[in-house]
XYZ file of C-alpha atoms in Angstrom:
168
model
C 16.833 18.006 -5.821
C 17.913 14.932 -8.187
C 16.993 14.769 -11.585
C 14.583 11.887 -10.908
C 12.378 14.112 -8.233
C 12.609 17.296 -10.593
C 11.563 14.105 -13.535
C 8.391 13.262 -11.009
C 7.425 17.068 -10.774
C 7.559 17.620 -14.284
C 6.208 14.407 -15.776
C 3.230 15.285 -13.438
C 3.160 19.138 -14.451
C 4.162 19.115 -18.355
C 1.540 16.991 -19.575
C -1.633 19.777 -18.103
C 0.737 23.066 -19.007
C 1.064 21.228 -22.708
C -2.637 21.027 -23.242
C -3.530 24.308 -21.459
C -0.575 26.877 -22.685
C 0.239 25.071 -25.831
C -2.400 24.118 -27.648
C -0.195 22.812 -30.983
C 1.310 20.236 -29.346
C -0.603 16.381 -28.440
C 1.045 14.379 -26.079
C -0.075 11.566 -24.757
C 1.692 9.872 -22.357
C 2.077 5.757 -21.094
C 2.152 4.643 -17.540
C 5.234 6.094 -16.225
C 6.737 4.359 -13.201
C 7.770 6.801 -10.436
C 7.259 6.501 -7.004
C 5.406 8.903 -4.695
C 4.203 7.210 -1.057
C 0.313 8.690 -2.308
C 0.829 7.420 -5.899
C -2.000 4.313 -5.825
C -1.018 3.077 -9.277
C 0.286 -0.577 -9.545
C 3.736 0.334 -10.099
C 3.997 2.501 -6.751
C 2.118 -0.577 -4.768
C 4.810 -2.853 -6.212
C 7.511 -0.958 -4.908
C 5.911 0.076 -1.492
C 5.652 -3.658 -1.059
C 8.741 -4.421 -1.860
C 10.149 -1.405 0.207
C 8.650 -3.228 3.482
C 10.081 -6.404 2.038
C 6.373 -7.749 1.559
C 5.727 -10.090 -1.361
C 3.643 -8.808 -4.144
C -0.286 -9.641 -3.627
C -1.822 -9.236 -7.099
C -5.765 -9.210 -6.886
C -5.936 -10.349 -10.810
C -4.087 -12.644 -13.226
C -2.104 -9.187 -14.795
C -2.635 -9.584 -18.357
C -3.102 -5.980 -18.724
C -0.224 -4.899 -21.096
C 0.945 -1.880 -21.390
C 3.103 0.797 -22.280
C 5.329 2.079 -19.693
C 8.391 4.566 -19.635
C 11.048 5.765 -16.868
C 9.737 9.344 -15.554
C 12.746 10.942 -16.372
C 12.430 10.133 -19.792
C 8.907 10.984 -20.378
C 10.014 14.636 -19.212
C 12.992 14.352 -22.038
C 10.408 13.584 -24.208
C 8.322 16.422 -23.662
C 10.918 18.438 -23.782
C 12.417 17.325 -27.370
C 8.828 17.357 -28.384
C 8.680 21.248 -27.199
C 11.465 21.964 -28.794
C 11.686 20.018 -32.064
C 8.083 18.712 -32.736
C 5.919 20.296 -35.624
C 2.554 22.258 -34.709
C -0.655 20.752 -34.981
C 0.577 17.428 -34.302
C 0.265 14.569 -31.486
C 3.002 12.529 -29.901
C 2.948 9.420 -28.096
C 5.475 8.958 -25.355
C 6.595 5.379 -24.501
C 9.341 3.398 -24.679
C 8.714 0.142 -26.666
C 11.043 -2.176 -25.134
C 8.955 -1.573 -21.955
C 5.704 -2.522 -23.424
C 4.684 -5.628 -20.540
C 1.505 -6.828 -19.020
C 0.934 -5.871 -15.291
C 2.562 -9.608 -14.295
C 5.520 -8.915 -15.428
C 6.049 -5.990 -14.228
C 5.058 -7.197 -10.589
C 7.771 -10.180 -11.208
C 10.745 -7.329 -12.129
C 9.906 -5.329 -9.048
C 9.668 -8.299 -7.333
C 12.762 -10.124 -8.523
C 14.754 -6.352 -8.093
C 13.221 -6.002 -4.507
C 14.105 -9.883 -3.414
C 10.618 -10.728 -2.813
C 7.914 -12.914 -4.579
C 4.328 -12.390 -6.754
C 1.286 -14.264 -4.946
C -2.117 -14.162 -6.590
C -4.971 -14.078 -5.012
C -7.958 -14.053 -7.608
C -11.083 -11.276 -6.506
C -14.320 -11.341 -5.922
C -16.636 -10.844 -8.622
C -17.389 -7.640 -6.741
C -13.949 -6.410 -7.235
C -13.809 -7.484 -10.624
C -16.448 -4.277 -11.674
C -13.769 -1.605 -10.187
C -10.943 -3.116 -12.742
C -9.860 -1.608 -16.003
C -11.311 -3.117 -18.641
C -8.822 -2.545 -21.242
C -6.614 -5.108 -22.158
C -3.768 -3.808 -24.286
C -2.737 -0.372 -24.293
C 0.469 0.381 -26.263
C 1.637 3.313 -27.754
C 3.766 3.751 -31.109
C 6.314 6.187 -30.633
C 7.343 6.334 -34.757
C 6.568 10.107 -34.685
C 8.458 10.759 -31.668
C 11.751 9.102 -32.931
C 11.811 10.411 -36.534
C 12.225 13.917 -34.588
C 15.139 11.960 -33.294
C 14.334 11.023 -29.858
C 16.131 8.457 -28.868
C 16.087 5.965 -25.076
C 19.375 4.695 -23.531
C 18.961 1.972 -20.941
C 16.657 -1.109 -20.147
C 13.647 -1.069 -17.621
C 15.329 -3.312 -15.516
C 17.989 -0.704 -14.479
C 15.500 2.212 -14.550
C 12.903 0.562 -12.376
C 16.103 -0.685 -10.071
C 17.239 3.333 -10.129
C 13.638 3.606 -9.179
C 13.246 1.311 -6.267
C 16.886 2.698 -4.887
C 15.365 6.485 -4.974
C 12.364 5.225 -3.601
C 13.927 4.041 -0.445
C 15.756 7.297 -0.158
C 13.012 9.081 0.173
């Protein structure tokens, strides 16, 4: 198993075993892009299309911004926080250079994947299902004063991402 698919098990795991077994540690985590072929988040849809060598159909303008961070190190997050955070205390997982609206991301994954964004406004029916929420972002100060630190840039991880995708 690579460490990205143990990453995917884990991120998906950690989060319920941290607020069912220990109860002194918060976490909450961002979006974390992953792929699974059932995942229906934005991220996975991207990448499925993109997989097929489809272009990108977004059903809204993707001003959504958010926070989002690799899988594999959400899981090294929860692990430093498990082993170095403080009791009683919340963490927020993200990684701040990876804080972009929904657009952007579907232009990376498009741009990695060779393929193009197309936007194709809803119907005001649609509209009522979508997230209301404009900007989500987490501050990770707490997390990196226990010395938690990211190596890399989005672009690579979400390329390593597309690449295991395809693999699987």
């Amino acid at each position: 198993m690579s460490f990205y698919k143990f990453s995917c098990v884990w991120a998906d795991a950690l989060p319920e075993e941290l607020s069912s077994v220990r109860e002194d540690h918060k976490v909450l985590m961002p979006s974390s892009y992953k792929f699974e072929q059932s995942h229906y988040k934005s991220d996975a849809q991207f990448i499925r299309n993109v997989l097929r060598k489809e272009n990108i159909v977004m059903k809204s303008t993707g001003e959504q911004y958010r926070s989002w961070c690799y899988v594999v190190d959400c899981v090294s997050a929860l692990l430093y926080i498990l082993l170095k955070g403080e009791t009683q205390q919340a963490y927020n997982i993200a990684d701040a250079s990876s804080n972009i609206s929904i657009r952007e991301l579907a232009e990376l994954i498009a741009q990695l994947g060779g393929e193009k964004v197309i936007t194709i406004l809803p119907e005001d029916m649609e509209k009522k299902s979508f997230n209301v929420v404009t900007k989500s972002v987490f501050s990770t100060k707490k997390l990196e004063a226990l010395g938690w630190q990211l190596k890399g840039c989005m672009k690579d991880k979400m390329l390593a991402t597309i690449k295991e995708a395809g693999n699987l």
